[in-house]
Tab-separated table of C-alpha atoms and ligand atoms in Angstrom:
chain	number	residue	atom	x	y	z
M	20	MET	CA	-0.287	-0.106	0.077
M	21	VAL	CA	1.577	3.336	-0.971
M	22	GLU	CA	1.678	5.306	2.250
M	23	LEU	CA	0.054	9.156	0.891
M	24	PRO	CA	1.967	12.071	2.852
M	25	THR	CA	0.913	13.737	5.978
M	26	ARG	CA	-1.509	16.693	5.261
M	27	HIS	CA	0.876	19.601	6.657
M	28	LEU	CA	-0.577	23.674	6.917
M	29	LEU	CA	1.858	24.979	5.629
M	30	ASP	CA	0.604	28.885	3.454
M	31	ILE	CA	-2.145	29.801	0.841
M	32	ALA	CA	-0.146	28.701	-1.864
M	33	SER	CA	-0.149	25.220	-1.060
M	34	LEU	CA	-4.087	25.332	-0.281
M	35	ALA	CA	-6.112	23.534	-3.347
M	36	ASP	CA	-9.334	25.720	-3.549
M	37	SER	CA	-11.334	22.241	-2.595
M	38	SER	CA	-9.547	22.323	0.520
M	39	ILE	CA	-10.110	26.359	1.227
M	40	GLU	CA	-13.860	25.751	0.083
M	41	LYS	CA	-14.249	22.877	2.632
M	42	LEU	CA	-12.282	24.540	5.509
M	43	LEU	CA	-14.413	28.054	5.044
M	44	ARG	CA	-17.564	26.103	4.564
M	45	ARG	CA	-16.935	24.203	7.860
M	46	THR	CA	-16.252	26.804	9.834
M	47	ALA	CA	-19.236	28.407	8.775
M	48	ALA	CA	-21.540	25.160	10.294
M	49	LEU	CA	-19.108	25.138	12.981
M	50	ALA	CA	-19.971	28.663	13.519
M	51	GLU	CA	-24.058	28.007	13.266
M	52	GLY	CA	-23.157	25.316	15.700
M	53	ALA	CA	-22.996	22.596	13.686
M	54	ALA	CA	-21.907	18.836	15.273
M	55	VAL	CA	-18.579	17.838	16.247
M	56	THR	CA	-17.331	14.059	16.625
M	57	PRO	CA	-14.571	13.781	19.166
M	58	ILE	CA	-11.458	13.099	17.381
M	59	ASP	CA	-8.933	10.705	19.424
M	60	ARG	CA	-5.577	13.008	18.940
M	61	THR	CA	-3.309	14.482	19.961
M	62	VAL	CA	-2.009	18.267	19.618
M	63	ALA	CA	0.910	20.139	20.607
M	64	ASN	CA	1.608	23.779	20.804
M	65	LEU	CA	5.529	24.959	20.334
M	66	PHE	CA	5.780	28.898	20.196
M	67	PHE	CA	9.031	30.241	19.816
M	68	GLU	CA	6.566	33.720	19.979
M	69	PRO	CA	5.013	35.198	22.302
M	70	SER	CA	0.832	35.064	20.980
M	71	THR	CA	-2.251	35.073	22.592
M	72	ARG	CA	-5.070	34.541	20.935
M	73	THR	CA	-3.323	31.530	18.386
M	74	ARG	CA	-1.988	29.543	21.685
M	75	VAL	CA	-5.153	30.092	23.301
M	76	SER	CA	-7.567	29.444	20.012
M	77	PHE	CA	-5.873	26.537	18.699
M	78	GLU	CA	-6.064	24.987	22.602
M	79	LEU	CA	-9.541	25.276	22.653
M	80	ALA	CA	-10.155	24.307	18.902
M	81	ALA	CA	-8.850	21.261	19.989
M	82	GLN	CA	-10.834	20.726	23.475
M	83	ARG	CA	-14.015	21.645	21.550
M	84	ILE	CA	-13.394	18.229	19.210
M	85	GLY	CA	-12.269	16.025	21.741
M	86	MET	CA	-8.332	16.394	20.857
M	87	ARG	CA	-6.394	15.972	23.655
M	88	ALA	CA	-4.191	19.336	23.270
M	89	ILE	CA	-1.164	20.784	25.370
M	90	SER	CA	1.540	23.673	25.145
M	91	ILE	CA	4.863	23.630	25.651
M	92	GLU	CA	6.994	26.188	28.144
M	93	LEU	CA	9.201	26.994	26.411
M	94	ASP	CA	11.448	28.007	29.269
M	95	ARG	CA	11.388	24.706	29.981
M	96	SER	CA	11.697	22.438	26.997
M	97	SER	CA	14.810	20.808	25.956
M	98	SER	CA	15.249	23.571	23.137
M	99	THR	CA	17.194	25.480	25.936
M	100	LYS	CA	19.352	22.915	26.196
M	101	GLY	CA	20.421	23.349	22.712
M	102	GLU	CA	18.216	20.328	20.960
M	103	THR	CA	17.352	21.251	17.322
M	104	LEU	CA	13.611	21.436	16.255
M	105	SER	CA	13.305	18.371	14.353
M	106	ASP	CA	14.983	16.087	17.201
M	107	THR	CA	12.112	18.312	19.141
M	108	ALA	CA	9.203	17.569	16.964
M	109	ALA	CA	10.522	13.575	16.354
M	110	THR	CA	10.322	13.301	20.076
M	111	LEU	CA	7.074	14.830	20.009
M	112	ALA	CA	5.872	12.114	17.899
M	113	ALA	CA	7.062	9.216	19.656
M	114	MET	CA	4.987	10.394	22.427
M	115	GLY	CA	1.506	9.739	20.644
M	116	VAL	CA	1.701	13.822	19.329
M	117	ASP	CA	-0.157	13.578	16.300
M	118	CYS	CA	0.337	17.222	15.005
M	119	LEU	CA	1.984	19.926	15.937
M	120	VAL	CA	1.469	23.765	15.764
M	121	LEU	CA	4.375	25.824	15.504
M	122	ARG	CA	5.213	29.802	15.214
M	123	HIS	CA	8.587	30.327	14.966
M	124	PRO	CA	10.424	33.972	14.104
M	125	GLU	CA	12.381	32.204	11.574
M	126	THR	CA	10.564	33.165	8.111
M	127	GLY	CA	10.688	29.724	6.184
M	128	ARG	CA	11.461	27.333	9.419
M	129	CYS	CA	7.978	25.553	9.228
M	130	HIS	CA	8.503	24.779	5.784
M	131	ALA	CA	11.745	23.656	6.416
M	132	LEU	CA	10.852	21.436	9.809
M	133	ALA	CA	7.962	19.503	6.893
M	134	GLY	CA	11.299	18.228	4.995
M	135	GLU	CA	12.918	17.415	8.209
M	136	ILE	CA	9.951	15.056	10.441
M	137	GLY	CA	8.873	11.901	9.214
M	138	PRO	CA	5.143	10.712	8.104
M	139	GLY	CA	2.852	11.129	10.275
M	140	LEU	CA	3.119	13.931	12.674
M	141	ALA	CA	0.646	17.006	10.919
M	142	LEU	CA	2.231	20.577	10.910
M	143	LEU	CA	0.129	23.736	10.758
M	144	ASN	CA	1.615	26.720	10.473
M	145	ALA	CA	1.156	29.481	13.357
M	146	GLY	CA	3.225	32.071	11.700
M	147	ASP	CA	7.025	31.880	10.850
M	148	GLY	CA	8.498	35.165	10.926
M	149	SER	CA	7.376	37.716	8.043
M	150	GLY	CA	6.752	34.594	6.167
M	151	GLU	CA	2.917	33.289	6.669
M	152	HIS	CA	-0.130	32.962	9.021
M	153	PRO	CA	-2.148	30.305	6.982
M	154	SER	CA	-5.010	29.961	9.599
M	155	GLN	CA	-4.817	34.248	10.274
M	156	ALA	CA	-6.237	33.998	6.471
M	157	LEU	CA	-9.202	31.632	6.784
M	158	LEU	CA	-10.136	33.102	10.010
M	159	ASP	CA	-10.092	36.124	8.363
M	160	ALA	CA	-11.536	35.092	5.196
M	161	ALA	CA	-14.779	33.178	7.430
M	162	THR	CA	-15.398	36.939	9.031
M	163	ILE	CA	-15.049	38.650	5.707
M	164	ALA	CA	-17.954	35.529	4.221
M	165	ARG	CA	-20.279	36.105	7.813
M	166	HIS	CA	-19.918	39.903	8.047
M	167	GLY	CA	-18.880	41.900	4.805
M	168	PRO	CA	-19.809	42.314	1.109
M	169	ASP	CA	-19.496	39.666	-1.107
M	170	TRP	CA	-16.238	38.547	-3.103
M	171	PRO	CA	-16.922	40.403	-5.948
M	172	ASP	CA	-17.934	43.246	-3.818
M	173	LEU	CA	-15.077	42.878	-1.625
M	174	ASN	CA	-12.702	46.624	-1.449
M	175	LEU	CA	-10.514	46.414	0.835
M	176	SER	CA	-7.408	47.767	1.990
M	177	VAL	CA	-4.494	46.552	4.586
M	178	ILE	CA	-2.826	49.552	6.128
M	179	GLY	CA	-0.137	49.579	7.966
M	180	ASP	CA	3.413	47.511	8.312
M	181	ILE	CA	3.009	45.178	5.327
M	182	ARG	CA	6.402	44.102	4.762
M	183	HIS	CA	6.918	42.246	7.791
M	184	SER	CA	3.056	41.251	8.387
M	185	ARG	CA	2.941	37.415	7.565
M	186	VAL	CA	-0.793	37.845	8.062
M	187	ALA	CA	-0.887	40.788	4.945
M	188	ARG	CA	1.094	38.160	3.337
M	189	SER	CA	-1.390	34.954	3.497
M	190	GLY	CA	-4.466	37.155	3.461
M	191	LEU	CA	-3.640	39.201	0.500
M	192	ALA	CA	-2.946	35.753	-1.092
M	193	LEU	CA	-5.919	33.961	0.141
M	194	PHE	CA	-8.359	36.614	-0.927
M	195	ARG	CA	-7.128	37.187	-4.437
M	196	ARG	CA	-7.473	33.258	-4.577
M	197	LEU	CA	-11.635	33.768	-3.271
M	198	GLY	CA	-11.832	36.504	-6.339
M	199	ALA	CA	-11.717	39.952	-4.241
M	200	GLY	CA	-13.241	42.367	-6.162
M	201	ARG	CA	-10.874	45.033	-4.914
M	202	LEU	CA	-7.390	44.365	-2.930
M	203	ARG	CA	-5.142	48.126	-1.908
M	204	ILE	CA	-2.651	48.093	0.696
M	205	ALA	CA	-1.186	51.105	2.077
M	206	GLY	CA	1.999	52.440	4.484
M	207	PRO	CA	4.713	54.273	5.045
M	208	PRO	CA	7.206	53.290	1.701
M	209	GLU	CA	10.100	51.433	4.468
M	210	LEU	CA	6.525	49.174	5.717
M	211	LEU	CA	5.758	48.678	2.198
M	212	PRO	CA	6.913	45.333	-0.044
M	213	ASP	CA	8.925	45.028	-2.788
M	214	SER	CA	6.659	45.927	-5.355
M	215	ALA	CA	6.495	42.026	-7.396
M	216	GLU	CA	5.797	40.842	-4.069
M	217	LEU	CA	1.802	41.402	-4.081
M	218	PRO	CA	1.022	40.464	-7.985
M	219	GLY	CA	-2.529	42.182	-8.565
M	220	VAL	CA	-2.448	44.271	-5.511
M	221	GLU	CA	-2.734	47.650	-5.344
M	222	VAL	CA	-0.529	50.363	-3.701
M	223	CYS	CA	-0.801	53.277	-2.223
M	224	HIS	CA	1.039	56.214	-0.735
M	225	SER	CA	-1.293	57.783	2.272
M	226	LEU	CA	-3.881	56.716	4.585
M	227	PRO	CA	-6.974	58.617	2.799
M	228	GLU	CA	-5.890	57.449	-0.625
M	229	ALA	CA	-5.882	53.840	1.036
M	230	VAL	CA	-8.923	54.974	2.825
M	231	ASP	CA	-11.021	55.900	-0.169
M	232	GLY	CA	-14.114	53.868	-0.932
M	233	ALA	CA	-12.564	51.088	1.034
M	234	ASN	CA	-15.578	49.106	2.227
M	235	VAL	CA	-13.233	46.771	4.794
M	236	ILE	CA	-10.371	47.974	5.802
M	237	MET	CA	-7.597	45.798	8.063
M	238	MET	CA	-5.133	47.733	10.005
M	239	LEU	CA	-1.748	45.952	10.941
M	240	ARG	CA	0.811	46.762	14.276
M	241	ILE	CA	3.992	47.805	13.108
M	242	GLN	CA	6.168	44.847	13.814
M	243	ARG	CA	9.351	46.555	16.196
M	244	GLU	CA	10.491	42.586	16.594
M	245	ARG	CA	11.304	42.689	12.937
M	246	MET	CA	13.301	45.801	12.865
M	247	ASP	CA	16.045	47.665	13.949
M	248	LYS	CA	14.931	50.112	16.627
M	249	ALA	CA	16.589	52.635	15.082
M	250	GLY	CA	13.833	51.702	12.518
M	251	TRP	CA	11.250	51.915	15.088
M	252	PRO	CA	9.150	54.991	13.323
M	253	ASP	CA	8.365	57.477	15.959
M	254	VAL	CA	4.476	56.946	17.598
M	255	GLU	CA	3.019	60.613	17.335
M	256	ARG	CA	3.845	61.014	14.240
M	257	TYR	CA	2.413	57.345	12.755
M	258	HIS	CA	-0.956	57.969	14.223
M	259	ALA	CA	-0.681	61.001	12.916
M	260	ASP	CA	-0.066	60.132	9.693
M	261	TRP	CA	-1.657	56.262	8.978
M	262	GLY	CA	-3.257	55.477	12.635
M	263	LEU	CA	-7.194	55.059	11.414
M	264	ARG	CA	-9.426	57.253	13.276
M	265	GLU	CA	-13.032	58.653	12.948
M	266	THR	CA	-12.459	61.064	10.927
M	267	VAL	CA	-10.179	59.726	8.065
M	268	LEU	CA	-12.516	56.395	8.317
M	269	ALA	CA	-15.982	58.822	6.858
M	270	ARG	CA	-13.670	58.836	3.501
M	271	ALA	CA	-14.619	54.981	3.344
M	272	ARG	CA	-18.076	53.926	2.059
M	273	PRO	CA	-20.730	53.818	4.642
M	274	ASN	CA	-20.929	50.795	7.220
M	275	CYS	CA	-17.428	49.685	6.237
M	276	LEU	CA	-16.336	46.936	7.975
M	277	VAL	CA	-12.856	47.555	10.665
M	278	MET	CA	-10.154	44.634	10.817
M	279	HIS	CA	-7.295	43.899	12.900
M	280	PRO	CA	-5.469	40.514	14.086
M	281	GLY	CA	-4.462	41.956	17.356
M	282	PRO	CA	-2.742	42.429	19.092
M	283	ILE	CA	-4.210	45.975	18.985
M	284	ASN	CA	-1.705	49.087	19.824
M	285	ARG	CA	-4.172	51.578	20.855
M	286	GLY	CA	-3.607	55.464	19.898
M	287	VAL	CA	-0.609	54.033	17.069
M	288	GLU	CA	-2.365	51.970	13.617
M	289	ILE	CA	-6.129	52.715	15.383
M	290	ALA	CA	-7.867	55.566	17.788
M	291	ALA	CA	-9.687	53.367	20.551
M	292	ASP	CA	-13.094	54.093	19.291
M	293	VAL	CA	-12.569	52.613	16.212
M	294	ALA	CA	-11.085	50.120	17.936
M	295	ASP	CA	-14.239	50.145	19.409
M	296	GLY	CA	-16.745	51.534	17.517
M	297	PRO	CA	-19.720	49.794	15.445
M	298	ARG	CA	-17.413	49.641	12.820
M	299	SER	CA	-15.035	46.888	14.099
M	300	LEU	CA	-14.742	43.016	13.395
M	301	ILE	CA	-12.137	42.238	15.894
M	302	LEU	CA	-13.829	40.598	18.858
M	303	ARG	CA	-15.736	38.912	15.889
M	304	GLN	CA	-12.139	37.879	14.103
M	305	VAL	CA	-11.595	35.815	17.450
M	306	ARG	CA	-14.297	34.161	17.536
M	307	MET	CA	-14.309	32.936	14.731
M	308	GLY	CA	-10.294	31.941	14.953
M	309	VAL	CA	-11.699	29.370	17.087
M	310	PHE	CA	-14.092	27.481	14.690
M	311	THR	CA	-11.493	27.809	12.042
M	312	ARG	CA	-8.904	26.286	14.073
M	313	MET	CA	-11.321	23.639	14.735
M	314	ALA	CA	-12.431	23.152	10.999
M	315	ILE	CA	-8.809	23.247	9.702
M	316	LEU	CA	-7.573	20.274	12.810
M	317	GLU	CA	-10.510	18.552	11.647
M	318	TRP	CA	-8.859	18.690	8.526
M	319	LEU	CA	-5.373	17.860	9.519
M	320	ALA	CA	-6.561	15.025	11.478
M	321	GLY	CA	-7.984	13.526	8.049
M	322	GLY	CA	-4.827	13.745	6.387
M	323	LEU	CA	-2.973	11.344	9.065
M	324	PRO	CA	-2.941	7.414	9.016
M	325	ALA	CA	-6.143	5.781	11.104
M	326	SER	CA	-4.804	5.581	14.707
X	426	LIG	N1	-0.904	37.933	16.017
X	426	LIG	C1	-0.379	38.392	14.640
X	426	LIG	C2	0.396	37.358	13.997
X	426	LIG	O1	1.187	36.402	15.158
X	426	LIG	C3	-0.140	39.823	13.966
X	426	LIG	C4	0.400	40.835	14.961
X	426	LIG	O2	1.093	40.202	15.752
X	426	LIG	O3	0.657	41.848	14.713
X	426	LIG	O4	1.431	37.992	12.995
């Protein structure tokens, strides 16, 4: 019998259209209260960067579908004694971990690990440096599908530190594949990606230009941890130029929705009254994150050899 390769979720490009459709359909059903069949599998969270939403929602999602979930405390793990990541992964797999949720500061580390590990351990990229964050993209797409315009009518602007953002990279790739009508990015020149990196996405050079006519706006935090301190923008200046405030939002379509993957920095990329206002989807994104991750874990478990 030929063994099929273990299913991983590493990025948007390697997800088949049929898988995207399946994952979004299942997320929507779970958000509506669809029943789940308990899955006798174990998931481990291994986070080499801080996280609140992603780590907790994977843990909750696993529990809600009957999986065992453990979060490894890195400062107490053997990685502090020099163990390589692939040895840590192999050790966890030998103990019966079926699915590894990995966050790592190095871009591409999760893809590299997928080539290093043996079959039978499903790998989920929960954010690799400035690379990809596919579960965030799926939850954002599920949130837009539930609360926002239809894909062809979507006029979405992503604003802020695009250069270092794995959320922007995965999200824009996914929204384009779903048939988004218009996609724009905007931010200070030093925080924009190289132009060839995001085909099909328009670049705006001021906040008003990016907000003009948008029906969904996604604000992003400045990823200070990926820059030299000398490159950190002045907060007040940044807020004046790029912070989303009610006065600027008036240029968008009426009922324009506001998204942010969190953590939000109030008074920097977004004013508190916008973050807490009626157009904000921020907490709905967080809520959808749990349903999305339930769907992803079910899908990954479905690609594992029979237990
Ligand atoms: N939570 C998101 C991420 O891990 C966004 C951010 O940190 O700004 O990429």
